[in-house]
Every structure is written in C-alpha cells, then in structure tokens.
XYZ file of C-alpha atoms in Angstrom:
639
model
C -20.019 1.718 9.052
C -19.301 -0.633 11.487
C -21.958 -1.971 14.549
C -19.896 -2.841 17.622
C -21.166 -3.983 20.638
C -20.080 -1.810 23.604
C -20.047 -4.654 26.710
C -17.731 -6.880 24.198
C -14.857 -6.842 27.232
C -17.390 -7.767 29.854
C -19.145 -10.925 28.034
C -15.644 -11.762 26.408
C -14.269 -12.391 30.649
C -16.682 -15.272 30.326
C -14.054 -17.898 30.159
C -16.511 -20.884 28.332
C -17.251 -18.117 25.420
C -14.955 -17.561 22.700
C -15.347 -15.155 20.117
C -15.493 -16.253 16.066
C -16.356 -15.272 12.738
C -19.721 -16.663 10.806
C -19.824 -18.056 7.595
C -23.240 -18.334 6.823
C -25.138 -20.961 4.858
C -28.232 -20.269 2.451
C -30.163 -23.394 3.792
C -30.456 -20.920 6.813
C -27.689 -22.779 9.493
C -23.826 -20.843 9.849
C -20.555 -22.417 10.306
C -18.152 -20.530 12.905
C -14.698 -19.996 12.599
C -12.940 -19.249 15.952
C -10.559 -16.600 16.700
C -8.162 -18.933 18.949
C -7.012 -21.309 16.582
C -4.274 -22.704 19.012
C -7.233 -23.694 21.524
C -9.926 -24.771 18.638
C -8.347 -26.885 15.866
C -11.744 -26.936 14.268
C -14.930 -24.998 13.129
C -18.156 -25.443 14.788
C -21.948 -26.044 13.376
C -24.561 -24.032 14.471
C -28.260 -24.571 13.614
C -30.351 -22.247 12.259
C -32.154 -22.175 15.990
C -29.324 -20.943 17.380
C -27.762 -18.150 14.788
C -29.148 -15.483 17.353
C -29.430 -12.700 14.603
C -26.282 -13.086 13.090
C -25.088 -13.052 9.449
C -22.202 -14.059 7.643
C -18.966 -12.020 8.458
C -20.082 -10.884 11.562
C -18.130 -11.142 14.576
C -20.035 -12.888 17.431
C -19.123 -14.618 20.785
C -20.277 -17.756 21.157
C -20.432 -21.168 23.414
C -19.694 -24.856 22.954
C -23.072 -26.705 23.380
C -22.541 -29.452 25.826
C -22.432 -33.273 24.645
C -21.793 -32.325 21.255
C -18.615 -32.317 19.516
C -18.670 -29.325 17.301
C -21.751 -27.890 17.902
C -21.857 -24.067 18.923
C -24.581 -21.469 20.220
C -24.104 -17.856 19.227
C -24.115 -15.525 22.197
C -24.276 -12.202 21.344
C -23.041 -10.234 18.268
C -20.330 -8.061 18.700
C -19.385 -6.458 15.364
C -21.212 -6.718 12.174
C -18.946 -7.759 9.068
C -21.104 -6.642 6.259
C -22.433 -2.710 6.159
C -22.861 -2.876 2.100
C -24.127 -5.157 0.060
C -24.651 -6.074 -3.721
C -27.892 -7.136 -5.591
C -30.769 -7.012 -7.286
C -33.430 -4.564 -6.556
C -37.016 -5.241 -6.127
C -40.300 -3.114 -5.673
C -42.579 -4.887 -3.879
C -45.884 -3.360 -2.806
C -45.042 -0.499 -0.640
C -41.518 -1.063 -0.507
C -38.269 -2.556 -1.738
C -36.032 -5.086 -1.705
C -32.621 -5.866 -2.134
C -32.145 -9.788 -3.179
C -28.022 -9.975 -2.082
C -25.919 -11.433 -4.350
C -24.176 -13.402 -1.471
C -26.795 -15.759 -1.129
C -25.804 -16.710 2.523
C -26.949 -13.146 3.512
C -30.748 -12.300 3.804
C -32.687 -9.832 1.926
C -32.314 -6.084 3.026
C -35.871 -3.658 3.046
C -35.483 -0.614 1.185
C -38.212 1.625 2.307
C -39.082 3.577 -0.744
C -37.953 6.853 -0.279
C -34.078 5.431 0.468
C -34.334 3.898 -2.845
C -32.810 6.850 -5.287
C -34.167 6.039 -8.572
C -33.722 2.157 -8.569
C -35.805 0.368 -10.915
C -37.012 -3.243 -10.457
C -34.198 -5.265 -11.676
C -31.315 -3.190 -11.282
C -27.939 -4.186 -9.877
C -27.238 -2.109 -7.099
C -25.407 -1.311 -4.035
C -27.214 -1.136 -0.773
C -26.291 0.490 2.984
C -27.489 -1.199 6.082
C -28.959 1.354 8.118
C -29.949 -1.116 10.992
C -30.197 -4.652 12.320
C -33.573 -5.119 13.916
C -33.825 -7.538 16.635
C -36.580 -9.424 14.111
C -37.009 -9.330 10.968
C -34.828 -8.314 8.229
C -31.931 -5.715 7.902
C -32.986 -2.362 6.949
C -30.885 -0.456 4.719
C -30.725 2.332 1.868
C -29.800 2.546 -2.125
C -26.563 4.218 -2.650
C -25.349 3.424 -6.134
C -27.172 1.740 -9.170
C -24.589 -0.002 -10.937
C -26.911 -1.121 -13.854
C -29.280 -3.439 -14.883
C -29.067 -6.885 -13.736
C -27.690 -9.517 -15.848
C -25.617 -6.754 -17.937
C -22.164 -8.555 -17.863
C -20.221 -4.769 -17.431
C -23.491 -4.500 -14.052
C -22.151 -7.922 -12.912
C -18.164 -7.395 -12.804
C -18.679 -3.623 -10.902
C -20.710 -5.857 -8.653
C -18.117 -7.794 -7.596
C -16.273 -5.285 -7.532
C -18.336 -3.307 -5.073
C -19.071 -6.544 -3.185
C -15.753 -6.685 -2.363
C -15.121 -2.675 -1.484
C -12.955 -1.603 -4.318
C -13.659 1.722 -6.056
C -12.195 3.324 -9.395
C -11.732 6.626 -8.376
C -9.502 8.391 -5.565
C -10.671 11.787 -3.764
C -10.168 14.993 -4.894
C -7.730 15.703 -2.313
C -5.165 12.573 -3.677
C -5.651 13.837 -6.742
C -4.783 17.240 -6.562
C -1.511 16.443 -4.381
C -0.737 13.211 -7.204
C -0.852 15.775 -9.664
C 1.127 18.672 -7.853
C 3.807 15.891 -6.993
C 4.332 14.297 -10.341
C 5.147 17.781 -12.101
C 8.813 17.673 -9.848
C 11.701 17.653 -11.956
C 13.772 15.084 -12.365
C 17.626 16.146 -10.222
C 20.199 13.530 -9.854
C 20.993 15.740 -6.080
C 23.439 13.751 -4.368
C 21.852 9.640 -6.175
C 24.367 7.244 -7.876
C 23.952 8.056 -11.417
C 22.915 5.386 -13.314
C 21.778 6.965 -16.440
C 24.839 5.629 -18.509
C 24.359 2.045 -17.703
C 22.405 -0.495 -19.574
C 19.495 -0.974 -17.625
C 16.301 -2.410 -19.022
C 12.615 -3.839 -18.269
C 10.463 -6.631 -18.845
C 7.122 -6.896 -18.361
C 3.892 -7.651 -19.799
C 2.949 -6.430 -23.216
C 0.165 -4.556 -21.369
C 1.982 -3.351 -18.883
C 1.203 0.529 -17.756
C 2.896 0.645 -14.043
C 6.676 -0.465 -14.251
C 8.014 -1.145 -10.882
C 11.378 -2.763 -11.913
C 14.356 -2.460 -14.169
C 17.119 -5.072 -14.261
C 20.834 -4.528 -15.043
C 23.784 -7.357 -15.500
C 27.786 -6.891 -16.416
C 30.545 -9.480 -15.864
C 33.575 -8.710 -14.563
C 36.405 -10.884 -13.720
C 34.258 -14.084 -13.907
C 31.030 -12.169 -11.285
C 28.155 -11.447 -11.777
C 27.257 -8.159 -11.197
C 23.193 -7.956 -10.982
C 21.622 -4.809 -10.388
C 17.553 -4.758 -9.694
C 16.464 -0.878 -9.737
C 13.272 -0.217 -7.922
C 11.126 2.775 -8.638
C 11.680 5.418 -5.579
C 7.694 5.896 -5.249
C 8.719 7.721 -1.034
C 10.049 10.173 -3.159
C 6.644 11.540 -4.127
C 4.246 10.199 -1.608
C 5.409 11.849 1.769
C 4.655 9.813 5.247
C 0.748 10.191 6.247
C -0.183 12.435 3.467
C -3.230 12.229 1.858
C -1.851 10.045 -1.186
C -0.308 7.992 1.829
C -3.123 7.266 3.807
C -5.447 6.500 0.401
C -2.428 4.077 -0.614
C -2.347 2.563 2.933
C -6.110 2.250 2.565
C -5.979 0.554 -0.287
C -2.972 -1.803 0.384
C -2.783 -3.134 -3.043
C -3.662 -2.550 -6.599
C -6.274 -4.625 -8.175
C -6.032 -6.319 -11.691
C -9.042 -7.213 -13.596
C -9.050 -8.577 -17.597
C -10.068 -4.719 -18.162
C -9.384 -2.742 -15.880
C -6.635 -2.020 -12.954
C -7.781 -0.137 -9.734
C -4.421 1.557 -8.978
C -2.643 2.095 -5.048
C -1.714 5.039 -6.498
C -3.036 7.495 -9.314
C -2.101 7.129 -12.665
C 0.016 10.337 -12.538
C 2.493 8.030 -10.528
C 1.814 4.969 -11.062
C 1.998 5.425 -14.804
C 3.779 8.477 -14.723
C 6.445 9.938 -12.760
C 7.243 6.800 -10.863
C 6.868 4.098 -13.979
C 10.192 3.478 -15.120
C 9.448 4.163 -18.794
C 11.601 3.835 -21.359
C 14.106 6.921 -22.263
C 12.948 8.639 -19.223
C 14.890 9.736 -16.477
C 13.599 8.321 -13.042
C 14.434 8.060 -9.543
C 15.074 4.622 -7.991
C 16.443 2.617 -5.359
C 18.944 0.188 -6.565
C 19.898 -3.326 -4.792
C 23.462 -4.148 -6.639
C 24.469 -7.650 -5.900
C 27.268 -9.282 -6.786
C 27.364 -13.161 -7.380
C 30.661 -15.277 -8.152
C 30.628 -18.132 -10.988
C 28.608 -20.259 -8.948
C 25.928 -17.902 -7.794
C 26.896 -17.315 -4.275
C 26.147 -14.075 -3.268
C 29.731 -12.179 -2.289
C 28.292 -8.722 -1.452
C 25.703 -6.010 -2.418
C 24.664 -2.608 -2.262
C 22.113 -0.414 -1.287
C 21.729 3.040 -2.684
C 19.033 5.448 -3.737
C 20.181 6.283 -7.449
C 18.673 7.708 -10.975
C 18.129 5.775 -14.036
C 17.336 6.168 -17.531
C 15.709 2.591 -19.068
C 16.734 1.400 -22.248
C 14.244 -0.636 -23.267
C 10.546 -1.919 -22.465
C 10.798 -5.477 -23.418
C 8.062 -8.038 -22.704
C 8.400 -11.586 -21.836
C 7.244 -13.294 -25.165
C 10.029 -10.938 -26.780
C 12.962 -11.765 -24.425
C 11.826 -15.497 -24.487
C 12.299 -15.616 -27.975
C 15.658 -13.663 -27.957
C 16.987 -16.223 -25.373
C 15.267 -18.827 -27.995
C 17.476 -17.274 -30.977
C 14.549 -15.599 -32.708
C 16.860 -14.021 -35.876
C 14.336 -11.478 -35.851
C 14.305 -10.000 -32.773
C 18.062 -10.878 -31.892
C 18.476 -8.176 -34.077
C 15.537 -5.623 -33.138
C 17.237 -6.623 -29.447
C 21.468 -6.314 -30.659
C 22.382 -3.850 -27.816
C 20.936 -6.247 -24.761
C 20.887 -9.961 -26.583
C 24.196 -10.094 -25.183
C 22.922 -9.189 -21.937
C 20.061 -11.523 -21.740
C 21.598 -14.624 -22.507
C 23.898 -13.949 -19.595
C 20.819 -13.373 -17.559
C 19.946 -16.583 -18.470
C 22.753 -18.023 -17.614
C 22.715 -16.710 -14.169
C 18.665 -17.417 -13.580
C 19.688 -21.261 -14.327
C 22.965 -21.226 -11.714
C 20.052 -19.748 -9.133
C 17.307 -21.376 -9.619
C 19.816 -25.027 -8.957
C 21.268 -23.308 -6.166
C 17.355 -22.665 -4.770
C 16.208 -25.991 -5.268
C 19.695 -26.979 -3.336
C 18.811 -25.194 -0.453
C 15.415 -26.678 -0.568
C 13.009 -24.358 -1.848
C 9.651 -25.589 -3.215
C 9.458 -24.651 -6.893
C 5.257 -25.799 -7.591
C 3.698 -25.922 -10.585
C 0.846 -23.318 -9.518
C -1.041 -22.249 -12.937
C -2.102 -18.837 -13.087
C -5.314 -17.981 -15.905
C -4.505 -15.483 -17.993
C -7.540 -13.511 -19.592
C -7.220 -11.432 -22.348
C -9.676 -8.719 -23.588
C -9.220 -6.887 -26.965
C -11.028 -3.250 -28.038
C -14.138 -5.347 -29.267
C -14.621 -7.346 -25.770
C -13.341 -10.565 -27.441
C -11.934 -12.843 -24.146
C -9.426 -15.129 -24.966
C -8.079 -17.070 -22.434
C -4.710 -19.369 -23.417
C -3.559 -22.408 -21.888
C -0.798 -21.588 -19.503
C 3.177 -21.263 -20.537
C 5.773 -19.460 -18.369
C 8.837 -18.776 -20.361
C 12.715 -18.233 -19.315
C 12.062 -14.456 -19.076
C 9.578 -14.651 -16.549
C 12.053 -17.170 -13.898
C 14.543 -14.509 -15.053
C 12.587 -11.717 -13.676
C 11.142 -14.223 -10.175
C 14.969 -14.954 -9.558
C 16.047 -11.935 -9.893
C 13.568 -9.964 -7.436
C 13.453 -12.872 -4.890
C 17.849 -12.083 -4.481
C 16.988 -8.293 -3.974
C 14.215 -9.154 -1.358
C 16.191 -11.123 0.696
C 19.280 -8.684 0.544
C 17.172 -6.235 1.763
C 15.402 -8.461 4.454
C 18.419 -9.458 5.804
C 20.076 -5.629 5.586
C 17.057 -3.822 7.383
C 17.588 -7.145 10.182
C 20.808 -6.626 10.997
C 20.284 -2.932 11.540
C 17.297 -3.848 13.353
C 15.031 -1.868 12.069
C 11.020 -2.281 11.299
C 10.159 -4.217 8.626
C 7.605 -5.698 7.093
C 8.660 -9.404 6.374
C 6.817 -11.450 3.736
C 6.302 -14.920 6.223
C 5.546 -18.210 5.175
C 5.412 -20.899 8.212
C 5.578 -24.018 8.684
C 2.535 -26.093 7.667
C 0.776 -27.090 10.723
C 1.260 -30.726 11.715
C -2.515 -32.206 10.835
C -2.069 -30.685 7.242
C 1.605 -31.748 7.021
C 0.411 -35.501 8.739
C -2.629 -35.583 6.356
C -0.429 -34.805 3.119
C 2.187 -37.196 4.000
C -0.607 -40.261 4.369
C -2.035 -39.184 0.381
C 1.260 -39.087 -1.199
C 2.373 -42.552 0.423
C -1.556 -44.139 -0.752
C 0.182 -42.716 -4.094
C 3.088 -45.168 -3.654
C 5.891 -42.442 -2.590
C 7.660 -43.434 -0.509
C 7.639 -40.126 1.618
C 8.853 -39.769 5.670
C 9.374 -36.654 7.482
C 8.575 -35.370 10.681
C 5.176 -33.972 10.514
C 5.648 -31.715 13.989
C 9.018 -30.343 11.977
C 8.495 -30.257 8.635
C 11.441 -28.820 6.555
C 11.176 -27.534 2.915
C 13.505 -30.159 1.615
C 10.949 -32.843 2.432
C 8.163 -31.294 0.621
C 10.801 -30.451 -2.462
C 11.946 -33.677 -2.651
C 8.357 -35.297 -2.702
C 7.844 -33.175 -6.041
C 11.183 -34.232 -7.287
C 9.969 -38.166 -7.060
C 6.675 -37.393 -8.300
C 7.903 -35.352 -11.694
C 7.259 -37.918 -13.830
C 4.622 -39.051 -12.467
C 0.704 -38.695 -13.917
C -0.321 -37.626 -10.401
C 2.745 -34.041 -10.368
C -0.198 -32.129 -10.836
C -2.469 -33.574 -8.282
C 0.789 -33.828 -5.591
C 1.147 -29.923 -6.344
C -2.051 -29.306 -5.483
C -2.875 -31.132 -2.713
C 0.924 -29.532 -1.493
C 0.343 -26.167 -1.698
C -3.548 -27.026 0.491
C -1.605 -28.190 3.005
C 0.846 -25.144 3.420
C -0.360 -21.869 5.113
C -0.898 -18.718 3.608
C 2.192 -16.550 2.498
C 1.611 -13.274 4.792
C 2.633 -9.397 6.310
C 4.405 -9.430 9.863
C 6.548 -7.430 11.798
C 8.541 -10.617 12.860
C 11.237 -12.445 10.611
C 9.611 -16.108 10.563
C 11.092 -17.408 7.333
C 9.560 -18.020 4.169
C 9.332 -22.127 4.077
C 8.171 -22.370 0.158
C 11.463 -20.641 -0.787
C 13.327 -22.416 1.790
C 14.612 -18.173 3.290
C 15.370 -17.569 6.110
C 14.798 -13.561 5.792
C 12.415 -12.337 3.240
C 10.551 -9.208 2.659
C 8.626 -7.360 -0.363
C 10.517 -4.330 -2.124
C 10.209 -4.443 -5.761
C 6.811 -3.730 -6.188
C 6.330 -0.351 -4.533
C 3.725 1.799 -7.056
C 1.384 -1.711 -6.445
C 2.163 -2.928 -2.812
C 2.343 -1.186 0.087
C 4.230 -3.132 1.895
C 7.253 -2.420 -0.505
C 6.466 1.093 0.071
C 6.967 0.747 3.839
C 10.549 -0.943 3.630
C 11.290 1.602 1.136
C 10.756 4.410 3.932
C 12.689 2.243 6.394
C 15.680 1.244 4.441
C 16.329 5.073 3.485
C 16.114 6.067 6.895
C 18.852 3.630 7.872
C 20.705 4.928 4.354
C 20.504 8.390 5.826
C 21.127 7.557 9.074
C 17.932 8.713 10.179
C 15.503 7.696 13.164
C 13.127 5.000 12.198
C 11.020 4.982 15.235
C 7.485 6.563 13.430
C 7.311 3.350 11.591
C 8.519 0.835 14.516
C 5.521 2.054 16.343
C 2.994 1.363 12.998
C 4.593 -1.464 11.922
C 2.756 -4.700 13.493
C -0.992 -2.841 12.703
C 0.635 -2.588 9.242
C 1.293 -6.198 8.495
C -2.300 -7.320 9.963
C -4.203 -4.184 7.680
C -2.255 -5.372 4.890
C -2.318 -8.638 4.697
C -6.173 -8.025 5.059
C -6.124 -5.773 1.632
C -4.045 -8.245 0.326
C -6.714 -11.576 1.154
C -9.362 -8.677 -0.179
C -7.959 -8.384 -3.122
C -7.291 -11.731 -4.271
C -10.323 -12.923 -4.052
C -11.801 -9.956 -6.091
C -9.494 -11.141 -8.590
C -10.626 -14.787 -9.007
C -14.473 -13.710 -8.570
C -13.944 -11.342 -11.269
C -12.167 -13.885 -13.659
C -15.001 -16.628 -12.763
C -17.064 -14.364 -14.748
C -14.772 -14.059 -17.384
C -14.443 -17.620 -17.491
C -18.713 -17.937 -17.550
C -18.869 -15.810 -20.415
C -15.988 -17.679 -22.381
C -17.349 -21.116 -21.805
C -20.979 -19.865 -22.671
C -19.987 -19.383 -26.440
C -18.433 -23.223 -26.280
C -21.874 -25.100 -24.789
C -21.392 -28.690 -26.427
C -17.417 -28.491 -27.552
C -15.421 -31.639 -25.744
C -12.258 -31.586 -24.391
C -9.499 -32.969 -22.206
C -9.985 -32.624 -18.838
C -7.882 -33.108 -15.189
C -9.808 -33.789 -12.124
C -8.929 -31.156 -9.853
C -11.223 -31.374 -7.010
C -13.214 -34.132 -5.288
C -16.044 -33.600 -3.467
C -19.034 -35.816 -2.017
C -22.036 -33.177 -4.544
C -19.007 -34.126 -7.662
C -16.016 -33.392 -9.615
C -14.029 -30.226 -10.793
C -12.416 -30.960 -13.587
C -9.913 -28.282 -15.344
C -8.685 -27.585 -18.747
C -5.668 -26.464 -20.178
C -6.380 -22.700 -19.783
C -7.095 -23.464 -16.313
C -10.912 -23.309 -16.386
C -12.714 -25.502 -13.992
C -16.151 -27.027 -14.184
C -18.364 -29.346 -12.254
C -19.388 -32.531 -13.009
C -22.154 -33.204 -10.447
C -22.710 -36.755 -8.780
C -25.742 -37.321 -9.584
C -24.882 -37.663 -13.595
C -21.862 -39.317 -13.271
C -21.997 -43.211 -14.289
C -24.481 -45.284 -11.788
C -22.805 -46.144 -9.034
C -23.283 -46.231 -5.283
C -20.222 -43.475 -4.427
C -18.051 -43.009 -1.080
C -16.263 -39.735 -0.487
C -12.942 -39.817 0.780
C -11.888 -36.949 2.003
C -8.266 -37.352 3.079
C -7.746 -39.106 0.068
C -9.015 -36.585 -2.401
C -11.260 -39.866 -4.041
C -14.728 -40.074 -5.164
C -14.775 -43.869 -4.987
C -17.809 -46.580 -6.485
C -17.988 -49.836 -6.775
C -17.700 -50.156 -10.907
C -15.961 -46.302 -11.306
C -13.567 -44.077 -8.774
C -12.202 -40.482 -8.984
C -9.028 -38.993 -7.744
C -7.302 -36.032 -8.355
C -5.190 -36.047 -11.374
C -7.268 -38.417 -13.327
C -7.469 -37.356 -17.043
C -10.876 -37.396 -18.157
C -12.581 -36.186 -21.196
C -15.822 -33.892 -20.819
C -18.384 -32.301 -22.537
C -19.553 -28.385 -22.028
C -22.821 -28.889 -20.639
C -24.129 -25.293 -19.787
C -22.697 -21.769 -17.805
C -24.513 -21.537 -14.153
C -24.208 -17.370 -13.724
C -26.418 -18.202 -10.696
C -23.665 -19.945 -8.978
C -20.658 -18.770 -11.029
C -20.039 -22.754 -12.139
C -19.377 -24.030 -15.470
C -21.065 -27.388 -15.590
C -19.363 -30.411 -17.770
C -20.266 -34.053 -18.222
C -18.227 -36.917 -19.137
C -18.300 -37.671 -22.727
C-alpha cells in the first residue's frame, strides 16, 4: 500500500523545494537524500524539530534552511516508503506494540483486535493502516513469523523486511506446471544434441542457466555459450511473466533460494540438466589464435548436456588431478583448451583496459544438521573460465541487438563522478603511487593501471577497496553507456535468464529480430524496465548481505575468545572494521583501542593518534570479543 500525496505537482512548482528521500536516524534527527543529484552534490541534515512526520524511506519535499550549509526543513510528505514492517510484538495494557526491527523507524500501535494471535515476544510482520498527524503509526498483524530471537524467526525477518516471499500464486503455478509438461521438438532449432556441450556450476547448483561448448579448427577457436530458452515457456505478460517481472531477480540465501521462476522451470524444464534434451539460445563465436573475435552467431537451437561439472572438479582437471582426468576423459581435452583460451582473453581484457578487482565474495555453507561453515575465499581457473566466457556472449549480443536498433536492456557502468575519481586519486598518491589522470575524464586504463603498480604492494587490498567506493553502481538502462569496469563499450545481460529478468527481456528482443518480427511492445516498456529492475536488483542484494550478517553472527558466536589475523577494512571516527580471511568483518570500537587522543581522516581512510594510527590495509591481529545480534556486529579487540 502506498500513501501518496495528491497536490505533489502543485507544491513540487515551488522552485526553492526539492523533493528527497529520508534516511532516518534512531537518535530521532533524518538525513535527506535529494532526487536531483546534478543540482545537490550532497545530503542534507535535518533536526529532529523539523522531520515534519516523516520516517525513513519516505518520499518528502523539502527546503534549504537559509544560512546554513546543509541544513534542510521537510515540507510535506508525499509518498510513504515503508507500508510493512518487521519486529517484535508487545502487549501492553490495552493494546499492542510492534518494536521495528529497523531501529530508525518508530514503534507501530496494534490495537488488539488487529493483532491475530500474536503473543508477547513474537517476531512478526506488521501493516500500517495509517499515519496520524501525532502520535505513532497505526497498523495491523499480518503474519507471525515466530518467536523472537529463534535464529530460523530472525532470517524470515529479513526476509520479510525486505519484501521477498517463498511462495508464488496459485495462478503462476498452475500455468508453470501446465507449461513445463511441453515436449521437447527440435521444430525448425539448430540441432545441437550431437555436440559436446557441457556445464559448470556450483556443486549445489539446482537452476542451470548455461552450457559451454569449444572445438578448434584450423588454428580458431570456436566457443559456443548455450543459454536456456526460458521465452519459450513464459509467454509476454502472462501471469508467470508479470510474477517474474515482479520479482526481477532470484534471491540466494545459505538455505534457501527464492526463485524468479517456479521450480518446475527453473529446475525443471528450463535447467539445462544433464542427458536431457533442452531448448536454448546459442551465441557461437569464433576467435582466431590470438583471441580476436572474427565472427559469431545467433540462433535459437536444442541441446543435450553432457556433463554437470562443478568448479572444484574442473579446477582440478585443469590442475592434472589423475583422478578425475580420468572420471573427466571425454571433456579433459576440452577444458584445457578452455583454459587456454580464458588466459589469451583475460590478457587481451586487461589490454583494452578493463579493471580486473580483487572483490571477495563470502561463501556460507549449511549442511542437513545446520552446521555453517564459512571458508576463506579462493576463485579457481574454472570460475574466470566461465566469467570470460559469458562476458564475450554479452557483448556479442549487446552489440547485435545495437546495430539492429532494437530495445535493449544494457548492463551500464559510468564513469565515476569527478569528486570520487579526484578524492581516490589524492589517497593512492598519500600511498606513494605515483598516479595522474584526468579526474573530469577518467578512463579505465588509469584505474587498471593503478592496480597493476599496487600488486605487490601490502596496501592491493586496501587500493581495491577504496577503487571500487569510488566507482558507481553497475545498473539496467535502455541507453548503451558503456560498462567502464570492463573497459565495453556495449554490454548487456543474457546468460542468466531462469534468475534475471533482464536476460529474459533481451531474450524476447533478440528472437524477434531472429524472426524478423516487430519489436515495438517492448521498445515502449523498455526504459520503466531498466529503472523497476535495477530496483529488484538493489532489493535484493542487500537481502543477501543482511541475511549472511546473520550467518556470520551465529558462526562467530561459537568462536568468542579464538584470535586471529586480521585486515583493517574500514575506518571510521566510533572505530575499526577489521576482516578475516573468510571475509567476516568486526568492529573494534575507539574507545578500547590503545589510549590515544585519535583524529579521523576521512579522505584518507586513517584513524590517526599521536603514539598509534590506522589505515586501511593494516594487518592486525584481534581477539573475538562477543556477537552484537542487536546491531548485527561482531565485536573484536586487538590482542
């Protein structure tokens, strides 16, 4: 439910408002972001005496307060941002209470008969029914996820929180289900089913989106990356459409997955599973002894994999595991050539500038008993295989629906903007590289060949991160504006189509123009596309890392005490973040770090004393101190 004010276009013509989002504060003030962020290069404070009923997320209009510099007066509300809300419920005398667990939004009354059969304690999910003009929001009980502090209570929480649900209507069901019983014709596809054509994925793997083919011939490379034709079960603005479209994106929890799709197709009659026949779109590239791209080919086709391989198993074939060189004979062949090919890209990237960063992802592991074991990081040959590969397909198809110019949904990455670009420079030169570009122009050779002076450094890690802070976020849009971190200059999503919706559209598209077909339905849908789904995307992600700073809580709870080696990774004028090899982070707080009188530096990422300083990159070793669920924070000391 959404509460929009009606005279929005009348108070919006007053040329000294502008409209803004809130992020709220528990200590009762709000920050507010601004819409325009060509005309406001900053955020603005506003006081708690001048929030004007407003909560975090809303939409408001607001006004500069005069002789300040960022100081800001909130106006009027014009669209509320929250309508449901997680927490803890709470008799108290004649009525209830929901205690959010976004602490920068107030409690919500729950008058007693609109609280189902809560009981004090419980984690639940509340509705606002209404925003008084004083006093809190009112609102109503509409699912008790369990009782509070019950870890499984705590993830569907966040889950909630963030608007994610397990199960799809009736309706999607019924058609997902009527769909996926199709047999399997070859009609008038390129048959592929005598080819050897293979995946790799995860070992837990369920929804396979791509297969990967390779042959030589005459000294090319002949690549093929075979997509999984998902259009060819879920029709234009049907009801599995729109609920994928709603969705945007599947979700992936240590657990659990919450699918774009249901599990008829996306591990069914879409997943390219081994042995089975499947229809797919194919992107056949071919790529002469030095990796330059001479041609490829579009077609929709039918496949049969050979294999499900995983990443540890292909690394290890690559690696000459005896073993599995043998369990692998019919593709070992295959792989090393894929290998071989990877390494002539991935130099060719890096040639053309693209910025290769050492960005560590957490993997979290859950086995049948709820053990959580959480590794330190390693990517492996077979997983730059797989990136190089589907990174060539995307920008053959990019560049093929462009020239036919037709809609697409491009996969953007601009420029940083010149503060963050001006501000980066300044840190790496205080790191003694010796750095100069243009920070109104910034090109992607310039940041790549910062990393390449700074590899064997102590501070890579540090100059990675602080990099990719200064770069914008990777995003949807109906225009082609280059992806700067892989140095393209046309680049879309398409291998991914049972989890992205995105790849689904350019699917639709590019068989249109295969078929010769009009493509004007999705010219007219395309720009509210890229905004919706960039949205689900941003949604989804941070589900994601809320979820695994749980995970992370409970793993670090069972280690209270143990000491280890430790990176700073953030500075901050309350303390430290320091992370460990499996890419937990904890806090060191200020106030227990040696006695010192401390500065905060903020453009130089340094906590700096008199007798002791910090800096990112620093290795430091720490002690577990104690798990904060309150605040989702591991908490470490120095040892």
């Amino acid at each position: 439910m959404k509460y929009r004010n009606k005279n929005f276009k009348n108070e919006n013509q007053n040329k000294k408002a502008f409209t803004a989002t809130v992020q709220g504060n528990e200590r009762g003030f709000a920050f507010l972001i601004p819409d325009d962020k060509e005309k406001f290069k900053s955020d603005f404070f506003v006081p708690r005496s001048s929030i004007n009923g407003a909560y975090d997320g809303d939409k408001v209009l607001a006004t500069h307060v005069k002789g300040t510099k960022d100081e800001a007066r909130i106006v009027k509300v014009l669209e509320r941002g929250n309508s449901r809300i997680t927490g803890t419920f709470e008799r108290t005398g004649g009525c209830g209470r929901v205690y959010p667990d976004n602490a920068k939004f107030p409690d919500i009354l729950i008058p007693l008969q609109s609280a189902s059969a809560a009981k004090n304690g419980d984690k639940v999910l509340s509705e606002i029914t209404s925003y008084p003009a004083k006093g809190l929001p009112r609102g109503r009980i509409v699912e008790i996820l369990g009782e509070s502090g019950d870890f499984d209570a705590e993830e569907l929480s966040i889950i909630r929180a963030h608007g994610l649900y397990e199960e799809f209507p009736e309706t999607v069901l019924n058609e997902a289900q009527k769909v996926s019983n199709q047999k399997i014709a070859a009609d008038k596809r390129r048959d592929l089913r005598d080819k050897i054509i293979f995946t790799i994925d995860g070992a837990d793997t369920r929804d396979i989106d791509d297969a990967v083919s390779l042959e030589i011939k005459d000294g090319k490379f002949i690549l093929g990356v075979h997509i999984a034709d998902v259009s060819r079960y879920v029709e234009y603005r049907s009801a599995l459409d729109n609920e994928a479209y709603k969705r945007g994106t599947s979700v992936y929890f240590p657990d659990r997955v919450l699918p774009m799709l249901p599990k008829e197709l996306s591990n069914g009659a879409c997943s390219l599973n081994e042995g089975e026949d499947r229809y797919a779109l194919s992107c056949i590239m071919t790529f002469d002894g030095n990796g330059k791209r001479l041609d490829f080919e579009l077609c929709e086709s039918i496949l049969k994999s050979n294999r499900k391989t995983t990443y540890k198993d292909v690394n290890a074939v690559i690696a000459g595991d005896k073993e599995l060189c043998e369990k692998y004979a019919d593709i070992a062949e295959t792989l090393k050539n894929m290998e071989e090919l990877c390494l002539i890209m991935e130099h060719n990237r890096k040639a053309r500038g693209e910025i290769n960063l050492d960005v560590r992802e957490t993997k979290i592991y859950v086995d049948e008993n709820g053990e959580i074991t959480i590794p330190d990081y390693e990517r492996g040959i077979s997983e730059r295989i797989i990136e190089q590969f589907m990174i060539s397909a995307n920008e053959a198809v990019a560049e093929f629906l462009l020239k036919n110019k037709a809609p697409c949904l491009y996969r953007v990455h601009e420029s940083p903007s010149p503060e963050k670009a001006g501000m980066f420079l300044s840190f790496v030169k205080d790191l003694g590289i010796n750095a100069k570009y243009d920070a109104e122009n910034v090109k992607p050779k310039d940041f790549q060949s910062i990393l390449t002076r700074a590899e064997d450094k102590p501070f890579y890690s540090v100059v990675n991160k602080v990099m990719l802070r200064s770069m914008q976020k990777a995003r949807y849009c109906e225009e082609n504006l280059g992806h700067f971190g892989l140095a393209s200059d046309c680049y879309c999503h398409f291998t991914s189509p049972i989890r992205r919706y995105p790849d689904l559209f350019v699917h639709r598209v590019l068989k249109c123009v295969l078929h010769g077909e009009s493509f004007h339905k999705y010219t007219e849908s395309v720009q509210s596309a890229g905004t919706d789904c960039s949205e689900r995307e941003r949604i989804a992600d941070e589900a994601e890392r809320a979820v695994d700073e749980l995970y992370k809580l409970v793993y670090m709870s069972d280690r209270i005490g143990e000491v280890y080696e430790a990176t700073v990774s953030g500075v901050t004028n309350f303390g430290i973040f320091c992370e460990l090899g499996n890419t937990i982070e904890g806090l060191i707080p200020l106030e227990i770090l040696p006695d010192d009188k401390y500065e905060f530096i903020a453009e130089k990422f340094l906590l700096k004393g008199f007798k002791n300083s910090y800096r990112l990159g620093d290795k430091l070793k720490i002690r577990v101190e104690n798990c904060d669920f309150g605040r989702m924070r591991v908490m470490f000391s120095l040892y």
